[in-house]
Short mmCIF file of C-alpha atoms in Angstrom, two decimals:
data_model
loop_
_atom_site.label_atom_id
_atom_site.label_comp_id
_atom_site.label_asym_id
_atom_site.label_seq_id
_atom_site.Cartn_x
_atom_site.Cartn_y
_atom_site.Cartn_z
CA UNK E 232 0.00 0.00 0.00
CA UNK E 233 1.44 3.40 -0.99
CA UNK E 234 1.76 6.32 1.44
CA UNK E 235 -1.03 8.13 -0.43
CA UNK E 236 -3.35 5.11 -0.03
CA UNK E 237 -2.57 4.97 3.68
CA UNK E 238 -3.23 8.72 3.99
CA UNK E 239 -6.60 8.37 2.21
CA UNK E 240 -7.54 5.40 4.37
CA UNK E 241 -6.90 7.35 7.56
CA UNK E 242 -9.09 10.22 6.42
CA UNK E 243 -12.27 8.23 5.79
CA UNK E 244 -14.87 9.03 8.42
CA UNK E 245 -16.24 5.48 8.40
CA UNK E 246 -12.99 4.26 9.95
CA UNK E 247 -13.52 6.18 13.18
CA UNK E 248 -14.10 3.82 16.06
CA UNK E 249 -14.22 6.02 19.09
CA UNK E 250 -17.07 6.74 21.46
CA UNK E 251 -19.42 9.68 20.79
CA UNK E 252 -17.91 13.15 21.17
CA UNK E 253 -20.17 14.08 24.05
CA UNK E 254 -19.49 10.89 26.03
CA UNK E 255 -15.68 10.63 26.06
CA UNK E 256 -12.58 12.43 24.87
CA UNK E 257 -11.63 11.91 21.23
CA UNK E 258 -8.16 10.77 20.32
CA UNK E 259 -6.30 13.58 18.49
CA UNK E 260 -6.20 11.63 15.23
CA UNK E 261 -9.95 10.87 15.42
CA UNK E 262 -10.70 14.54 16.14
CA UNK E 263 -8.72 15.52 13.07
CA UNK E 264 -10.61 13.05 10.85
CA UNK E 265 -13.98 14.15 12.24
CA UNK E 266 -13.14 17.84 11.76
CA UNK E 267 -12.10 17.14 8.17
CA UNK E 268 -15.32 15.25 7.49
CA UNK E 269 -17.42 18.04 8.95
CA UNK E 270 -15.55 20.57 6.79
CA UNK E 271 -16.44 18.52 3.72
CA UNK E 272 -20.10 18.52 4.75
CA UNK E 273 -20.10 22.25 5.63
CA UNK E 274 -20.38 23.30 1.98
CA UNK E 275 -23.93 24.09 0.78
CA UNK E 276 -23.28 22.71 -2.71
CA UNK E 277 -22.05 19.41 -1.27
CA UNK E 278 -25.04 19.10 1.04
CA UNK E 279 -27.30 19.75 -1.93
CA UNK E 280 -25.46 17.14 -4.00
CA UNK E 281 -25.89 14.54 -1.26
CA UNK E 282 -29.60 15.28 -1.04
CA UNK E 283 -30.05 15.15 -4.82
CA UNK E 284 -28.21 11.84 -5.13
CA UNK E 285 -30.07 10.27 -2.21
CA UNK E 286 -33.46 11.43 -3.49
CA UNK E 287 -32.83 10.42 -7.12
CA UNK E 288 -35.19 7.74 -8.39
CA UNK E 289 -32.55 4.99 -8.23
CA UNK E 290 -30.54 6.56 -5.40
CA UNK E 291 -27.75 7.07 -7.93
CA UNK E 292 -26.85 9.99 -10.16
CA UNK E 293 -24.30 11.06 -12.77
CA UNK E 294 -22.24 14.22 -12.90
CA UNK E 295 -24.21 15.50 -15.89
CA UNK E 296 -27.55 15.11 -14.12
CA UNK E 297 -26.21 16.81 -10.99
CA UNK E 298 -24.70 19.71 -12.96
CA UNK E 299 -28.09 20.43 -14.52
CA UNK E 300 -29.88 20.25 -11.17
CA UNK E 301 -27.42 22.40 -9.20
CA UNK E 302 -26.52 24.81 -11.99
CA UNK E 303 -22.75 24.39 -11.64
CA UNK E 304 -20.25 23.27 -14.27
CA UNK E 305 -19.33 19.59 -14.51
CA UNK E 306 -15.73 20.22 -13.38
CA UNK E 307 -17.03 21.98 -10.26
CA UNK E 308 -19.48 19.15 -9.57
CA UNK E 309 -16.68 16.61 -10.08
CA UNK E 310 -14.53 18.50 -7.57
CA UNK E 311 -17.30 18.45 -4.94
CA UNK E 312 -18.12 14.79 -5.59
CA UNK E 313 -14.43 13.91 -5.28
CA UNK E 314 -14.25 15.58 -1.87
CA UNK E 315 -17.37 13.71 -0.71
CA UNK E 316 -15.96 10.43 -2.03
CA UNK E 317 -12.56 10.94 -0.40
CA UNK E 318 -14.24 11.66 2.95
CA UNK E 319 -16.27 8.45 2.70
CA UNK E 320 -19.71 9.96 2.09
CA UNK E 321 -20.12 8.70 -1.49
CA UNK E 322 -19.43 5.57 -3.48
CA UNK E 323 -18.89 5.60 -7.24
CA UNK E 324 -18.74 3.31 -10.23
CA UNK E 325 -17.56 4.04 -13.74
CA UNK E 326 -19.90 2.90 -16.53
CA UNK E 327 -18.40 3.68 -19.91
CA UNK E 328 -18.09 7.45 -20.12
CA UNK E 329 -20.28 8.11 -17.09
CA UNK E 330 -19.59 7.80 -13.41
CA UNK E 331 -22.48 6.93 -11.14
CA UNK E 332 -22.49 8.17 -7.54
CA UNK E 333 -24.54 7.01 -4.58
CA UNK E 334 -24.54 7.92 -0.90
CA UNK E 335 -22.48 5.81 1.47
CA UNK E 336 -24.86 5.78 4.41
CA UNK E 337 -22.18 4.26 6.66
CA UNK E 338 -20.20 7.51 6.51
CA UNK E 339 -23.21 9.61 7.45
CA UNK E 340 -24.23 7.16 10.17
CA UNK E 341 -20.74 7.42 11.69
CA UNK E 342 -21.10 11.21 11.94
CA UNK E 343 -24.54 10.83 13.51
CA UNK E 344 -23.28 8.33 16.07
CA UNK E 345 -20.22 10.40 16.95
CA UNK E 346 -22.40 13.44 17.63
CA UNK E 347 -25.13 11.53 19.48
CA UNK E 348 -25.28 12.82 23.08
CA UNK E 349 -27.22 9.80 24.33
CA UNK E 350 -25.29 6.76 25.58
CA UNK E 351 -25.42 3.66 23.44
CA UNK E 352 -28.64 1.82 24.07
CA UNK E 353 -28.71 -1.88 24.58
CA UNK E 354 -31.52 -3.85 23.02
CA UNK E 355 -33.72 -5.50 25.58
CA UNK E 356 -35.87 -8.48 24.73
CA UNK E 357 -39.10 -8.91 26.60
CA UNK E 358 -40.69 -12.32 26.84
CA UNK E 359 -44.41 -12.70 27.55
CA UNK E 360 -45.37 -13.93 30.99
CA UNK E 361 -46.19 -17.62 31.10
CA UNK E 362 -49.50 -18.64 32.60
CA UNK E 363 -49.53 -21.11 35.44
CA UNK E 364 -49.44 -24.68 34.18
CA UNK E 365 -47.65 -23.90 30.92
#
């Protein structure tokens, strides 16, 4: 694995494994990854792109479709999609001349869990009471 591949791997939000921010102290490296991920999400165009992709009929969209919807050039859309992909919020697949993007819900779920102020809840199973003689 090259140094660049290792660097990319460390920056993906889905790789964070620490407890929620409001429950315990973050490790410095985890705080840096989380801050980087939040910076990626803090752009209005990127938030709009995520919402457009997620709400598309198939849950997938191409750069051309997104450029028309957002009103930005394809190179600008590609730049934003690349940032979202590198942070772990999108997946992509090349199909001929088009690239299809879809939301990586694991990345978004990681952010939600890290910011969740409530302690992790344990599932409790409840069994019905047995009647006498059963």
